[in-house]
Each structure stands twice: as C-alpha cells, then as structure tokens.
C-alpha cells in the first residue's frame, strides 16, 4: 500500500507526514508524530482512551482517518497547556486549569485514561463553564476509568471550572 | 494495536459524485449473500460502525468512499413537508436541535442515548439508519469467529450460530434512532447514479440479519424527512446494561396524536428484539380512537409484548427483554398521557 | 516524634505531572530505532494436541523477520516456583482458546498481523473440561498429566480448634451455598513489552509488569540467559489490579525475538488478547456451615471452596489458601475447618485480582452473617461489633493481629449512613446493606523461599541538595513512586516534589518483590524509611556540630534543620548535605524490610495468610430496585477503611473509591464467562466495566489506628476496601426486595426471576444461588461425595497416626 502525504494541524503546528490511507489518526499521532500522550485501550470505540479534539469537538482518534480531518485543528493532551509557549517575553508553558486540578484532586491514578479524560473535560468546559455533576457525568460517559470510580475526576473538573472562572 | 485492513479512499464533493464512484467501483456487484467481507466498496460517514467492523474483518472493502467531504451533507431544515435532516448530520446535532427536541422529542431522546458523546459527535443520522445488525456471534474478531467456525453472515456456507436450523441470519436491529423515526413517520431520500427516490422508513428495513435494508449497494441515504408533528407527542425508552456505550437490548418509541383526550393517531415502534425495527400495528390499533386510559395502555403493551421476539444473541436474556418491552410500552404511554 | 511535615498532607502525587501532560512513557509509548513489531498466534482450540505447526510460509512472507514457537523455550515457567506448569509458548498441547502458540516479528504490525494467517497449525481436539463439576470427574481426560486425581490442581484441608464441640454447643446453625462468578481486571492499558538485546549480550525489557523481580527470574529460566545480563524495567502501568503480576508469553517472546534478530521488538496485546491473558478472579463455589450461640457468638465455622482455576496454576496455590486463610481475622471464631479445592479447566488461567482469593469467601461470610442477624433478630451493624476479633490477638489459625480498626469503621459508618435507623424501614424496592472485611498489608512470605529482604531501597543525597530514592517497586497507579518520595521527604525534611524516584528497574534499584498483595506501602515504605533515616542521622549530626545545638533539639523540615526551641537557629538542607558529605564521604544509604518471624503458624499451609498487619474496612450500600424491569441501581456506597495512617489521604481515598467502584462492577455485571470454550465477551463493549453514568456516589472515610510496625503507622489501602462492598450490595438488595443473592452477578433477569416476573410466569423466590455442587446434576454430586469421602478418610488416617 502506498503512503500518501498529508498535512495535519496539530497543537498549533502544521505537520506533514506520509501515512498509509488505512492508518488511523491515533496511529499517525503516535507513530508518525511521536505524540504518544494519546492512549489506546481497545481501538474499537469502546473505551475513550484515544479521545482528541478536532476543531474543539471530542472524537475518537482510533476511528478517525487523518484524511477525514482535513485542515481542522487537532488538539491532543500535549497541546492542552498554554499554546503560546516559547514566544519571546512569554513565560514558560502554563498548565491548563484541568491539569492543575487533576493533580490536586488525585484524579489521575494510573494516568492511562487521563489524556482522553482531559480532552472530554476540556470540551465540556469550553462549552459550559459551570457544569453540574450530571453535566460532568454525561461529558465523561465515553471515557472509561478503571482506577478512580470517577469521584475525584468530578472534583477536579469542578475545581478547574472554578479556577477558570477565576474563583 | 488492532488496525484497519488496507484500502484506498475516495473523497467525493457531492452525493452525485459519490454515486458515480460507487458505480465505477462496482458497488452494484456487491452481494451480501456472499458474505459481508465480500463487498468490494463501501460508504463511510462517521465511521463509528464501519471501522470497528472492519478492524474485526467483518467487512474488508478495498475501496471506501467517504461522505465526509460531501457539500450540504449536514443540516436540519424545516420546509412545507416537515423537517428534513441531511444524512451527514451528527447525532449530537440531532439531539441538541431545538426543533427536534421540541416537536420530535422521541428522536432527540433516542439520539442522545446512542453510545457515547464522542461517538455521537462522529456518528451520523444516515449512518444510524444504515447501522449493521448486531449479534454476539458476529461482532467478534476474525480470530474469535475463526475459532468458532464463523457464521452465515460472513460465510454463507455456515449455519446461523444463534439457531443452527434458522434459514436466515438472526442478527439484531440495534439503531436507537430508527424506532423513533418510525414512530414519527419518517421517510428517507435515497440517491444513486440513476436518480433519487423517497421511501417510507417503515418500508426500508426487512427481517433478515444480513440484507437488513432494501437499500441497494450502489445507493446512498441522503436525507430523512419527518412529517409535520402538530398535535403529536413522542418519547423513546432504551434498555441496556450501562448508561453509555451500549447498544439497546430493548428500544421502544411511541408517538401519539391527540385531539383533546381522544387519540386520533398513534405509532409504536420497537427495536433490538428482532432483525428488523418494527412498527407494532396492533399496539397502535389499541390506542387509536380511545383515550390513553389504563385499559388501552394495557392492550397496547400486550401487543408490544407479543411483537417482541428477541433471540439469545445480545446482552440480557430473552425473558427479561420481552418483559421490559411490555413495561416500556406502559411507561412510555403513561408518560405521554400525563 | 515531632509533627509530620509531609505525610498526612494533601499534596499532588509527584508523578502526576507526567500523566497530565502526556509525557509519561508507558511501554507501548516506547519506539526504538530499528524496532520490530510482534504479534502472538493463539490457539483456536480449548483443548487439543498440536499435530502440525509449520511457520515456513509465514517466514517467507515479505517483511517477516523472525518467528519463534514453543520448543524454542522448552523450560517450564510460572510465577510460583513450586508448581510451574506453563511454557512461554505452548508445546505440543493447547489448553484454552487464546493460548499463545507462536510469535512473529515483522517490520510493522500490519505485516505481523497478516503473516499470522500464514502459519500452518493443525490440532487434534480433546474433550474440553469447562466446569468445576466436570473437572472433579475421574473419567475425563487430564488437562495436566501431573494431576493425581481427576483435574484437581490443589486440595487443601486445615482444621483448627474443636469443630465438633463448637457445632455441638451452637444454639443456631446455618449451612449456605454460594457462587462467585469469575471476572477480570480489565486495566485500560493493555499489556505491552519492548525488548532490546544489544551487541554486548545484554538484554533489556521494558514492560508494564507488577513484578519485575519475579519476571527477571523467569526470563533467566526461559531464555537461558544469566540474570546478570538481563535488565527488567517496569514501565508505569496503565492499571494492574493483579492482572500484570504473572510472567507472560509476550514478554518471553519479545525477548527471544530480539535475541534472534538483534533488533528491539515490541509486542502490545490488543484488547481481546488481554481477556485471554486474564489471571483474574476465580469463579468459586462455596459452602459455609456456621454455628452460633443465642447471643450470636460464633462457635464454629466449616468453610469449603471449589475454585475454577482455568488452564494453568498462576498463583493458584496461594489463591486456594487465601479463600480460607483470612476468614478468621475479623470476627472471633474458636473452631474453624477449611477445605479448598482448585481445579484445572480449559479456560484462560485465573490468578490474583484485587483482594486475591479473599473476595469470594468474604462475600459468602458477610452474606451469611446478615442472614444470621435476621435469624436472631439482631441489627447487622451492632452484631458485627459484638463479635469482633480483638486487636493484639491471635486468630484460631494462628494469625497475629496487631492494630484492628473494624469497630471504629462500623461506628463511623453507622454515624454517617444511619444504617441502623434505615435498615428494614425503607419502602419496598429501596434497601441498605452492610458488610465488613479485611486484607493483608503484604504477604508474610515471598513466593520463593529465601531469607532476604522483601524490599530494599537506597537513598542518595547529592551535593546540590538533590535526593534520589532507588527502589524496585512497580508503579501501577497505586501511587508507589509518590509514597517513596513522601516517606524519604518526611525523613529528610525536604518536599516530595524535590525527590527523584528511580523505581521498577532491576539494574538500578534494589529488589522489591512487586506490586501485589498490598505490600508496597508497608514493606517498601519501611525499607525507604530505614535508608533515609540513616542519612537523617548524619545530617542531624552535621547540623548539630555546626550549630552547637544538641541533636535531640533539631528537626528536619521544609529543607531546613531547625532548632525546635528557636526557629531562627537552622542549617539549610543543602548546607547540611555538604557538611555531612565532607564528614562521612558519599551520602548513600541502603535500607531493607523483612516481615517479622512468628506472625503465623507452623503447620503445612501456614505460609499463606500471615501479614505484618491487616487492614480492616466496612461498607454500607444503598440500592434501588426497579420492581418491573428488575434493574438494580446502586445509589451510594460508603466505605470506612482502617489504613493505619493515611500517608497520602487523597491517595487513600482514591484507593477506597476505586475499590468500591471495582467491587460494584463485579457484583452488578462484570463476568468472565464462556460459551463452549470460547470467551463470551472479550471486548470492552460486552464486558461491562461501569461508566460514569452507572457508578454510584462513592464516599470514603479514613480510619487511622497507627500500626506500630507500619511505616509511620501505615497499612494497606489498595485491596481490602473492595471486599466489603460486594456483600454490602447483596445485603442491601435483600433489604430492598427480600431476595438473597447467593451468587454473583446480580442481573435484572435474576431479579425478575426472583420476583416471579420472568416473562410474567413463575413463582417468586427468596433466594438466587446454588443448591450445592452441580446444581443437582448426579455426576457432579457423585464427584463431590467422592471428594468428601477422601477428605474424611485422610483426616481419619491422620487422627489414627
């Protein structure tokens, strides 16, 4: 099978890679772009570990072909921290409130579902700055976590929402 | 990592181009009765149903025609015939659309109960209408099915594993939105290189786990239209093991049109209890002309119970699912009566 | 001791940041130059002889670099040295569907996958043995020729105290059967390993194992390479729960393929393969006969368990003993008899899952106690409090109990949940249930006999004030790296985030036996404390000398060594390190931990059960039952857990909540079940891991008893809290609908059956569960009788001798 050139807009960088047409976004992110922060637990859409944002919408990279993404903006966990990093006069990369809150609340145990969970949580907060517990449960209902029982994750999302609102 | 089999992908810009490409790649020669992996070319929209199936080698098309780049494939618009939803509209959009929520409640309720937020962001209404039937002997990896010896859906020379004497495949209709659309009286526009036809959704599916729709291999579902809903109320109930991810093991939609207390029209639709999503005519008959009283509800629930004929090929059990169908009919009708 | 400056505080885990930015490197995240991708060919047969295995066509396939098969690694391996019955890849015979038969290395994973279909393998099928009852039959083929009787892997019989007298003195007897369905760990990360054999003849494997040291030993055996040339690196695990604590085929295969090709080889299992790797919860059939006095005091317990072990031993000996060993630690039992049998069946091997072997009998015991409370008209919470095993005591099977906080747990729970006020008072369909449990803080003995430490740690201080802890522990998400950093930081007076942790590496760090049996905080915590305390002494000496202040007045905290009486008098940590190094030379100290002697009995079989300390916990579950559809909703689970001291309270709460979640999943729907020899649901869609929308409200209450031997008083937190949740839910369902669930899982269909509403037919039942062995099947009953005859005969023989 011949590889095809494609250009992806990932975490604010335009990246051109050669990939086989049947390789998923998950495979291209991890294997061609070394963005291994995006995890995989089933590759069948049954766990949510590979969740990334495409134009701000949470999708599963294991069931997405890069060709379908086109020039949409892909955000992975590596792009969650302040995107303007490294510019002269800017301070070092600033963590997203979700990252700080997940650490403080102990919402990541083994950390493996965490990148996908963070992306679903970001999609939630971007559209709803004051989510209820039910909003949160719905928003992460496509992300299986085997460690936490979700309780600390709710606390972290809630705390991040308050941080983001400046509270 | 479980990976897709190799294929090449076409990305047409219009449905007409897609139809031409289907024909050019020999879609019409595709014959499900030779086994699902034999199809040479397939359409893909959200990919949430097809890609897992391909990773499990239930389908191995050499060519995929992506509908993701088709112009005007998405959108919900009201016209004189009712509400038209373009086939590429995501389930998230359908579920959150104000008109759908207000006037076609069952559809919004069904759409939001499909799988997970991510899959609803990707999956389309057209894809859900065409969702492959499911069976726990069929929705398994190539390795698993090989260890079992395969089944008639992929290998026509083999028996149905659910009931070895069955002359047909017993895989189960599993789309949540279809019973809702049936209850709402939907019709579907289907396009091919020869033109466009419109079919009542009630005539689209058939009781066969393999050839479960009457959509030809070179046709494309392009939109679904819901008739005017004035006077109608509707709701959808879903049974599954978990609050997300899972396909229905019972799905029931009810729509009732009333003039005062009197029911002037009604539709009751069931899924996940047969290969075909079905309108339960006897249930509607029990409701039309009366008020939504307990007697009418009981009669309709009896009809639903009778119509539900689940097999042992999903989660849950036959008796549990049959009983739940009855209870759901009662609950849905009571909710609409309130 | 002065107030603690680090431990007991709510601080982020030191390894959180890597997880939260995507920089943590799990095994599958490693990509090495020239790396090949491997896949395992697995058996399609449940039980068969391999009559042909020809890899020539696959080897000729473009892109395939190497293939290895069973005969390439002929040594038997397995986690327990005394009962090794596996080979790295199957040789001549396969014993379950999914058993690895061959391994391919190719230039990419697509190629390796395609090439699997080119391996020509033929089988001569044998009758598969799939149930405990069939495995007890003498007339069926043996899965392992070594089994002396039928397909029995292990049979144990232990008796303590005067059982007959105990039963004779009872005012009330109960005799109940239970069945606990098998289930699996299902970590979100599937198993993965990368092996690299270098030109210098040394092999490194990065793998998400819970037991790097034990894997190290088995690799030496299977590969024929001296252990001195092998380095095992346990990568962070994306969840373990016991599922990554055996040596696995893909680890051996990746190593051998790398040795053959001189290139790095990665093998990552796909999700379905994880279900075949399994080593999860055993299905167990159980019978408990218990005698009690009128006041509820237990007079005797006879417990019998039959474990369905699957095709290989795994930890099976320990599992078998564990079904009986910890029954005695929670409540006073003066006479106790335990008969356990583990059988082989043609299914993926069972092994240790969170609560290892104790979860199933605890469920049975706590459900039975709930019945006894009803029989005698007691409040189930108060009843448990009345019969508690005391702190600082010995159980009838000679286990040493030290700190024991089950009573406090019950008190806290009662106050929080108002259990006693609500039980029996809720409307039909609503229920509340309670149960207690216990678990070990590490096993008293290692899995292979030796007199060395169970945990070793080295702490090194550098001239820049840096602190590095080296310890062989495997970070599986339980927070062991954070525990090491926190204990070292507490001892030395620095912050946990200042500490570098090198863990899970057999070349760089001293041995820790592994992340299993909830041993790491207790044992590695004591080891690192031992090491860090030595350095602390040197630092205090140096500071004392510099400040001319007696050492007793100095305390290290917040990167200073300060005079307790005058905070203005201090030496910075960095200065103290320089002073100490000038005085003592390089600042590095080693520490170790070995459990004390004499914490268990001396009888055969006494090796399983003793622990330096036990955790105790109790749960209250609140449920709602839909009386029409049979659907049970667990609304809330509250667990109070005695962890000795909470070194990291947020982490302890996380373990309590995570345990409640996992226990909830086990009783409400997760099941590792088979149709024929084939796994019925080997996917995350069909194997029902609870989602956020299913999971009950979870509440954790920490109870502290400050154990005198635990590091700063700590005991385990990772496993025990699962055990009490399961019977609490079953007891709550009884409160809601008056039906005893003496088997798991509780499904809507079973509820409908009990309510007499299964498809509108049938009679109501007050109990769902087994009636005995084989559910009335004659052959199985005969097998049971034979077994019990033998048991009695053996004991008579022993008595006569």
Coordinates of C-alpha atoms in Angstrom, one line a residue, chain C residues 72-515:
Chain C
X72 CA 12.3 -22.6 21.3
X73 CA 11.7 -22.1 25.1
X74 CA 11.2 -25.6 26.5
X75 CA 11.7 -24.7 30.2
X76 CA 8.6 -24.7 32.3
X77 CA 7.9 -21.3 33.9
X78 CA 5.3 -19.8 36.1
X79 CA 5.0 -17.3 39.0
X80 CA 5.1 -19.9 41.8
X81 CA 8.3 -21.9 41.5
X82 CA 6.8 -25.0 43.2
X83 CA 4.0 -25.6 40.7
X84 CA 5.3 -24.4 37.4
X85 CA 3.2 -25.9 34.6
X86 CA 3.4 -23.5 31.7
X87 CA 5.8 -22.9 29.0
X88 CA 6.4 -19.5 27.4
X89 CA 4.6 -20.6 24.3
X90 CA 2.5 -23.8 24.1
X91 CA 4.4 -27.0 23.3
X92 CA 2.5 -30.0 21.7
X93 CA -0.7 -29.2 23.6
X94 CA -3.0 -26.3 24.0
X95 CA -5.3 -25.9 27.0
X96 CA -7.5 -22.8 26.3
X97 CA -8.7 -20.7 23.4
X98 CA -6.3 -17.9 23.2
X99 CA -3.2 -19.7 24.5
X100 CA -0.1 -18.3 22.7
X101 CA 1.4 -20.8 20.2
X102 CA 3.8 -18.8 18.2
X103 CA 5.2 -15.3 17.9
X104 CA 6.1 -13.3 14.8
X105 CA 8.3 -10.3 14.5
X106 CA 7.9 -8.2 11.4
X107 CA 8.8 -4.7 10.1
X108 CA 5.4 -3.4 11.1
X109 CA 2.3 -4.5 12.9
X110 CA 0.2 -4.8 9.7
X111 CA 2.7 -7.3 8.3
X112 CA 2.9 -9.3 11.6
X113 CA -0.9 -9.5 11.6
X114 CA -1.2 -10.7 8.0
X115 CA 1.6 -13.2 8.5
X116 CA -0.3 -14.9 11.3
X117 CA -2.7 -16.4 8.8
X118 CA 0.2 -18.0 7.0
X119 CA 1.3 -20.1 10.0
X120 CA 0.0 -23.6 9.3
X121 CA -1.2 -25.1 12.5
X122 CA -3.3 -28.2 12.9
X123 CA -4.9 -29.6 16.1
X124 CA -6.3 -32.9 17.2
X125 CA -9.1 -31.8 19.6
X126 CA -9.5 -33.3 23.0
X127 CA -12.7 -33.0 25.1
X128 CA -12.7 -29.6 26.8
X129 CA -13.4 -29.5 30.5
X130 CA -15.2 -26.3 31.3
X131 CA -16.9 -26.6 34.7
X132 CA -15.7 -27.3 38.3
X133 CA -18.0 -30.4 38.3
X134 CA -16.6 -31.9 35.2
X135 CA -13.1 -31.2 36.4
X136 CA -13.8 -33.3 39.5
X137 CA -14.8 -36.3 37.3
X138 CA -12.2 -39.1 37.1
X139 CA -13.4 -40.3 33.7
X140 CA -12.4 -37.3 31.6
X141 CA -9.0 -36.6 30.1
X142 CA -6.4 -34.9 32.3
X143 CA -5.6 -31.3 31.3
X144 CA -2.2 -31.8 33.0
X145 CA -0.8 -35.3 33.4
X146 CA 0.6 -34.2 36.8
X147 CA -2.8 -34.1 38.4
X148 CA -3.0 -37.0 40.7
X149 CA -6.8 -37.2 40.8
X150 CA -9.3 -36.0 38.2
X151 CA -8.3 -32.5 37.1
X152 CA -7.6 -31.3 40.6
X153 CA -4.7 -28.8 40.8
X154 CA -4.6 -28.5 44.6
X155 CA -6.5 -29.7 47.5
X156 CA -6.0 -28.3 51.0
X157 CA -7.5 -29.2 54.3
X158 CA -6.9 -27.3 57.5
X159 CA -8.6 -27.7 60.9
X160 CA -8.3 -25.5 64.0
X161 CA -9.9 -25.9 67.4
X162 CA -12.6 -28.4 68.2
X163 CA -15.1 -28.1 65.4
X164 CA -17.4 -30.9 66.6
X165 CA -17.6 -29.4 70.0
X166 CA -18.2 -26.0 68.5
X167 CA -21.1 -27.1 66.4
X168 CA -22.5 -29.2 69.3
X169 CA -22.6 -26.1 71.5
X170 CA -24.3 -24.0 68.9
X171 CA -27.9 -22.8 69.5
X172 CA -28.4 -22.0 65.9
X173 CA -26.8 -23.3 62.7
X174 CA -26.7 -22.1 59.1
X175 CA -25.5 -24.0 56.1
X176 CA -25.4 -21.9 52.9
X177 CA -24.0 -22.4 49.4
X178 CA -22.7 -19.5 47.4
X179 CA -21.2 -19.0 43.9
X180 CA -19.0 -16.1 42.9
X181 CA -18.6 -15.7 39.2
X182 CA -15.2 -15.1 37.6
X183 CA -14.3 -11.7 36.4
X184 CA -11.2 -9.9 35.1
X185 CA -9.1 -6.8 35.8
X186 CA -9.6 -5.0 32.5
X187 CA -7.0 -2.3 33.0
X188 CA -7.4 0.4 30.4
X189 CA -3.8 -0.1 29.2
X190 CA -3.3 -3.5 27.5
X191 CA -0.2 -5.4 28.3
X192 CA 2.9 -4.3 26.4
X193 CA 6.6 -5.1 26.3
X194 CA 9.6 -3.8 24.4
X195 CA 12.7 -6.0 24.5
X196 CA 16.2 -5.0 23.2
X197 CA 19.1 -7.4 23.0
X198 CA 22.3 -5.4 22.5
X199 CA 25.6 -6.2 20.9
X200 CA 27.2 -6.6 24.3
X201 CA 25.0 -9.6 25.0
X202 CA 22.8 -7.8 27.5
X203 CA 19.0 -7.8 27.3
X204 CA 16.7 -5.1 28.5
X205 CA 12.9 -5.4 28.6
X206 CA 10.6 -2.5 29.3
X207 CA 7.2 -4.0 30.3
X208 CA 4.2 -3.0 32.3
X209 CA 4.7 -5.7 34.9
X210 CA 3.7 -5.5 38.5
X211 CA 6.5 -8.0 39.4
X212 CA 9.9 -7.0 37.7
X213 CA 11.9 -9.2 40.1
X214 CA 9.9 -12.3 39.6
X215 CA 9.8 -11.7 35.8
X216 CA 13.6 -11.4 36.0
X217 CA 13.9 -14.8 37.5
X218 CA 11.6 -16.4 34.9
X219 CA 13.3 -14.7 32.0
X220 CA 16.6 -16.3 33.0
X221 CA 15.0 -19.7 33.1
X222 CA 13.1 -19.5 29.8
X223 CA 15.8 -17.7 27.8
X224 CA 18.8 -19.5 29.2
X225 CA 20.5 -16.1 29.7
X226 CA 22.1 -15.4 33.0
X227 CA 20.1 -13.0 35.1
X228 CA 23.2 -10.8 35.4
X229 CA 22.8 -10.0 31.7
X230 CA 19.1 -9.2 31.9
X231 CA 17.6 -5.9 33.0
X232 CA 13.9 -5.6 33.6
X233 CA 12.3 -2.2 33.7
X234 CA 8.8 -2.0 34.9
X235 CA 7.2 0.9 33.0
X236 CA 4.3 2.8 34.6
X237 CA 1.3 0.6 34.3
X238 CA -2.0 1.8 33.0
X239 CA -3.7 -0.2 35.7
X240 CA -2.7 -3.5 37.1
X241 CA -5.2 -4.8 39.7
X242 CA -3.2 -8.1 39.8
X243 CA -3.5 -8.7 36.0
X244 CA 0.1 -7.9 35.3
X245 CA 1.7 -9.9 38.1
X246 CA 2.4 -13.1 36.2
X247 CA 5.2 -13.5 33.6
X248 CA 3.5 -13.5 30.2
X249 CA 4.1 -15.1 26.8
X250 CA 4.5 -11.8 25.1
X251 CA 7.4 -10.8 27.4
X252 CA 9.3 -14.0 26.8
X253 CA 8.5 -13.8 23.0
X254 CA 9.6 -10.2 22.7
X255 CA 12.9 -11.1 24.4
X256 CA 13.6 -14.2 22.4
X257 CA 12.7 -12.5 19.1
X258 CA 15.0 -9.6 20.0
X259 CA 17.8 -12.1 20.8
X260 CA 17.3 -13.8 17.4
X261 CA 17.0 -10.6 15.3
X262 CA 19.4 -8.4 17.3
X263 CA 16.7 -5.7 17.0
X264 CA 14.3 -4.2 19.5
X265 CA 10.9 -6.0 19.4
X266 CA 7.7 -4.6 20.8
X267 CA 4.6 -6.7 21.5
X268 CA 1.5 -5.0 22.6
X269 CA -1.6 -7.1 23.2
X270 CA -4.9 -6.0 21.7
X271 CA -7.9 -5.8 24.0
X272 CA -9.2 -9.2 23.1
X273 CA -5.9 -10.8 24.0
X274 CA -6.0 -9.1 27.4
X275 CA -9.1 -11.2 28.2
X276 CA -7.1 -14.3 27.2
X277 CA -4.1 -13.3 29.3
X278 CA -6.6 -12.9 32.2
X279 CA -5.2 -14.3 35.6
X280 CA -8.3 -12.7 37.1
X281 CA -10.8 -13.6 39.7
X282 CA -11.5 -17.3 40.1
X283 CA -15.1 -18.5 39.9
X284 CA -15.6 -20.1 43.3
X285 CA -18.4 -22.3 44.6
X286 CA -18.6 -22.2 48.4
X287 CA -20.3 -23.7 51.3
X288 CA -20.3 -22.3 54.8
X289 CA -21.6 -24.0 57.8
X290 CA -21.6 -21.8 60.9
X291 CA -22.8 -22.4 64.4
X292 CA -23.7 -19.5 66.7
X293 CA -25.0 -19.2 70.3
X294 CA -28.2 -17.4 71.1
X295 CA -26.3 -14.2 71.6
X296 CA -24.7 -14.5 68.2
X297 CA -21.3 -15.6 69.3
X298 CA -19.8 -17.8 66.7
X299 CA -19.0 -21.3 67.9
X300 CA -17.6 -22.9 64.8
X301 CA -17.2 -22.4 61.0
X302 CA -16.7 -25.0 58.4
X303 CA -15.8 -23.4 55.1
X304 CA -15.4 -25.3 51.8
X305 CA -14.4 -23.7 48.5
X306 CA -14.1 -25.1 45.0
X307 CA -12.1 -22.8 42.7
X308 CA -12.2 -22.9 38.9
X309 CA -8.6 -22.2 38.1
X310 CA -8.5 -22.3 34.3
X311 CA -5.7 -24.0 32.4
X312 CA -2.6 -23.2 34.5
X313 CA -1.5 -22.7 38.0
X314 CA -0.6 -19.0 38.1
X315 CA -0.8 -18.0 41.8
X316 CA -3.3 -20.9 42.3
X317 CA -1.8 -22.4 45.4
X318 CA -1.9 -19.0 47.2
X319 CA -5.4 -18.3 45.9
X320 CA -6.7 -21.6 47.2
X321 CA -5.3 -21.0 50.7
X322 CA -6.4 -17.4 50.6
X323 CA -10.1 -18.5 50.2
X324 CA -9.8 -19.9 53.7
X325 CA -7.0 -18.1 55.4
X326 CA -8.5 -14.6 56.2
X327 CA -11.9 -15.8 57.3
X328 CA -10.8 -15.7 60.9
X329 CA -9.3 -12.2 61.2
X330 CA -12.5 -10.1 61.5
X331 CA -14.7 -11.9 64.0
X332 CA -14.0 -14.3 66.8
X333 CA -14.1 -17.9 65.5
X334 CA -13.0 -20.5 68.1
X335 CA -13.1 -23.5 65.8
X336 CA -12.5 -23.4 62.1
X337 CA -12.2 -26.0 59.4
X338 CA -11.3 -25.2 55.8
X339 CA -11.4 -27.5 52.8
X340 CA -10.3 -26.0 49.5
X341 CA -10.0 -27.5 46.0
X342 CA -8.7 -25.7 42.9
X343 CA -9.3 -27.5 39.6
X344 CA -8.0 -27.1 36.1
X345 CA -10.4 -26.3 33.3
X346 CA -9.9 -25.4 29.6
X347 CA -10.2 -21.7 30.1
X348 CA -7.7 -18.8 30.4
X349 CA -5.8 -19.2 33.7
X350 CA -7.3 -17.4 36.8
X351 CA -5.0 -15.7 39.2
X352 CA -4.8 -12.8 41.6
X353 CA -7.3 -9.9 41.2
X354 CA -7.5 -7.1 43.9
X355 CA -8.5 -8.9 47.1
X356 CA -6.8 -12.1 45.8
X357 CA -8.8 -15.2 46.9
X358 CA -10.3 -13.4 49.9
X359 CA -13.0 -11.5 48.0
X360 CA -15.2 -14.5 47.2
X361 CA -15.3 -16.1 50.7
X362 CA -15.7 -12.7 52.3
X363 CA -18.8 -12.2 50.2
X364 CA -20.1 -15.6 51.3
X365 CA -19.3 -15.0 55.0
X366 CA -20.7 -11.5 55.2
X367 CA -23.9 -12.5 53.4
X368 CA -24.3 -15.4 55.8
X369 CA -23.7 -13.1 58.8
X370 CA -26.5 -10.9 57.5
X371 CA -28.8 -14.0 57.5
X372 CA -27.7 -14.9 61.0
X373 CA -28.5 -11.4 62.1
X374 CA -32.0 -11.7 60.6
X375 CA -32.5 -15.2 62.1
X376 CA -31.6 -13.9 65.6
X377 CA -33.2 -10.5 65.3
X378 CA -30.0 -8.5 65.5
X379 CA -29.0 -5.2 63.9
X380 CA -26.4 -6.4 61.5
X381 CA -24.0 -3.5 62.3
X382 CA -24.3 -3.9 66.1
X383 CA -24.0 -7.7 65.7
X384 CA -20.7 -7.4 63.9
X385 CA -19.4 -5.0 66.6
X386 CA -20.2 -7.6 69.3
X387 CA -18.2 -10.4 67.7
X388 CA -15.0 -8.5 66.7
X389 CA -11.7 -10.2 66.8
X390 CA -9.7 -8.1 69.3
X391 CA -6.6 -6.0 68.5
X392 CA -3.3 -7.5 69.5
X393 CA -4.5 -11.1 69.4
X394 CA -4.1 -14.4 67.6
X395 CA -6.8 -16.0 65.5
X396 CA -7.7 -19.7 65.7
X397 CA -5.4 -20.3 62.7
X398 CA -2.6 -18.6 64.5
X399 CA -2.5 -15.3 62.5
X400 CA -1.1 -12.4 64.6
X401 CA -3.5 -9.5 64.7
X402 CA -2.0 -6.1 65.7
X403 CA -3.9 -2.9 65.1
X404 CA -7.6 -3.6 64.4
X405 CA -10.0 -0.8 63.5
X406 CA -13.1 -2.6 62.2
X407 CA -15.1 -1.4 65.2
X408 CA -14.2 2.2 64.5
X409 CA -15.1 1.6 60.9
X410 CA -18.5 0.3 61.8
X411 CA -19.1 3.2 64.2
X412 CA -18.1 5.8 61.6
X413 CA -20.3 4.2 59.1
X414 CA -23.3 4.0 61.4
X415 CA -23.0 7.7 62.2
X416 CA -22.5 8.6 58.6
X417 CA -25.2 6.5 56.9
X418 CA -27.7 6.0 59.7
X419 CA -27.7 2.3 58.7
X420 CA -29.4 1.0 61.8
X421 CA -32.1 3.6 61.7
X422 CA -32.8 2.9 58.0
X423 CA -32.3 -0.8 57.6
X424 CA -35.7 -2.6 57.3
X425 CA -37.5 0.7 57.3
X426 CA -37.2 1.7 53.6
X427 CA -40.1 1.3 51.1
X428 CA -40.1 -1.9 49.0
X429 CA -37.5 -1.6 46.3
X430 CA -35.2 0.5 48.4
X431 CA -32.5 -1.1 50.6
X432 CA -29.5 -0.6 52.7
X433 CA -26.9 -3.2 53.4
X434 CA -23.7 -3.5 55.4
X435 CA -20.6 -5.7 55.5
X436 CA -17.1 -5.8 56.9
X437 CA -13.8 -7.2 55.6
X438 CA -10.1 -7.3 56.0
X439 CA -6.9 -7.7 53.9
X440 CA -3.2 -8.2 54.3
X441 CA -0.6 -5.5 54.2
X442 CA 1.7 -7.7 52.2
X443 CA 2.3 -11.4 52.4
X444 CA 4.5 -12.7 55.2
X445 CA 6.4 -14.9 52.8
X446 CA 7.8 -14.3 49.3
X447 CA 6.7 -16.6 46.5
X448 CA 10.1 -18.4 46.5
X449 CA 11.7 -19.4 49.8
X450 CA 14.6 -17.2 50.9
X451 CA 15.8 -15.2 53.9
X452 CA 16.5 -12.0 52.1
X453 CA 14.6 -8.7 52.5
X454 CA 11.2 -8.3 50.8
X455 CA 12.0 -4.8 50.0
X456 CA 15.2 -2.9 49.6
X457 CA 15.8 0.8 49.0
X458 CA 18.8 3.1 48.5
X459 CA 18.7 6.8 49.1
X460 CA 21.4 9.0 47.7
X461 CA 22.0 12.7 48.5
X462 CA 23.9 14.8 46.1
X463 CA 26.0 18.0 46.7
X464 CA 23.3 20.1 45.2
X465 CA 20.9 19.1 47.8
X466 CA 19.2 16.5 45.5
X467 CA 17.6 13.4 46.9
X468 CA 17.2 10.2 44.9
X469 CA 15.3 7.1 46.0
X470 CA 16.1 3.8 44.3
X471 CA 13.6 1.0 44.9
X472 CA 12.4 -1.9 42.8
X473 CA 8.7 -1.2 43.3
X474 CA 6.4 -1.1 40.3
X475 CA 4.3 2.0 39.9
X476 CA 0.9 0.7 38.7
X477 CA -1.1 3.8 39.5
X478 CA -1.4 3.0 43.2
X479 CA 1.0 5.8 43.9
X480 CA 4.1 3.9 45.0
X481 CA 6.5 6.4 43.5
X482 CA 4.8 9.1 45.5
X483 CA 4.9 7.0 48.6
X484 CA 8.6 6.5 48.2
X485 CA 9.2 10.2 47.6
X486 CA 7.0 11.2 50.5
X487 CA 8.5 8.9 53.1
X488 CA 12.0 9.9 52.1
X489 CA 11.0 13.6 52.2
X490 CA 9.5 13.2 55.6
X491 CA 12.6 11.5 57.0
X492 CA 15.0 14.1 55.5
X493 CA 12.9 17.2 55.8
X494 CA 12.5 18.0 52.1
X495 CA 9.4 18.3 49.9
X496 CA 8.2 15.2 48.0
X497 CA 8.5 17.0 44.7
X498 CA 12.2 17.6 45.4
X499 CA 12.8 13.8 45.4
X500 CA 13.8 11.9 42.3
X501 CA 12.5 8.4 42.2
X502 CA 14.1 5.5 40.3
X503 CA 11.8 2.5 40.6
X504 CA 11.0 -0.8 38.9
X505 CA 14.4 -1.3 37.5
X506 CA 16.3 -4.4 38.3
X507 CA 19.6 -3.0 37.4
X508 CA 19.4 0.4 39.1
X509 CA 17.3 -0.3 42.2
X510 CA 17.4 -2.8 45.0
X511 CA 14.8 -5.6 44.9
X512 CA 11.3 -5.1 45.8
X513 CA 9.2 -8.2 45.4
X514 CA 6.5 -6.4 43.4
X515 CA 3.2 -4.6 43.5

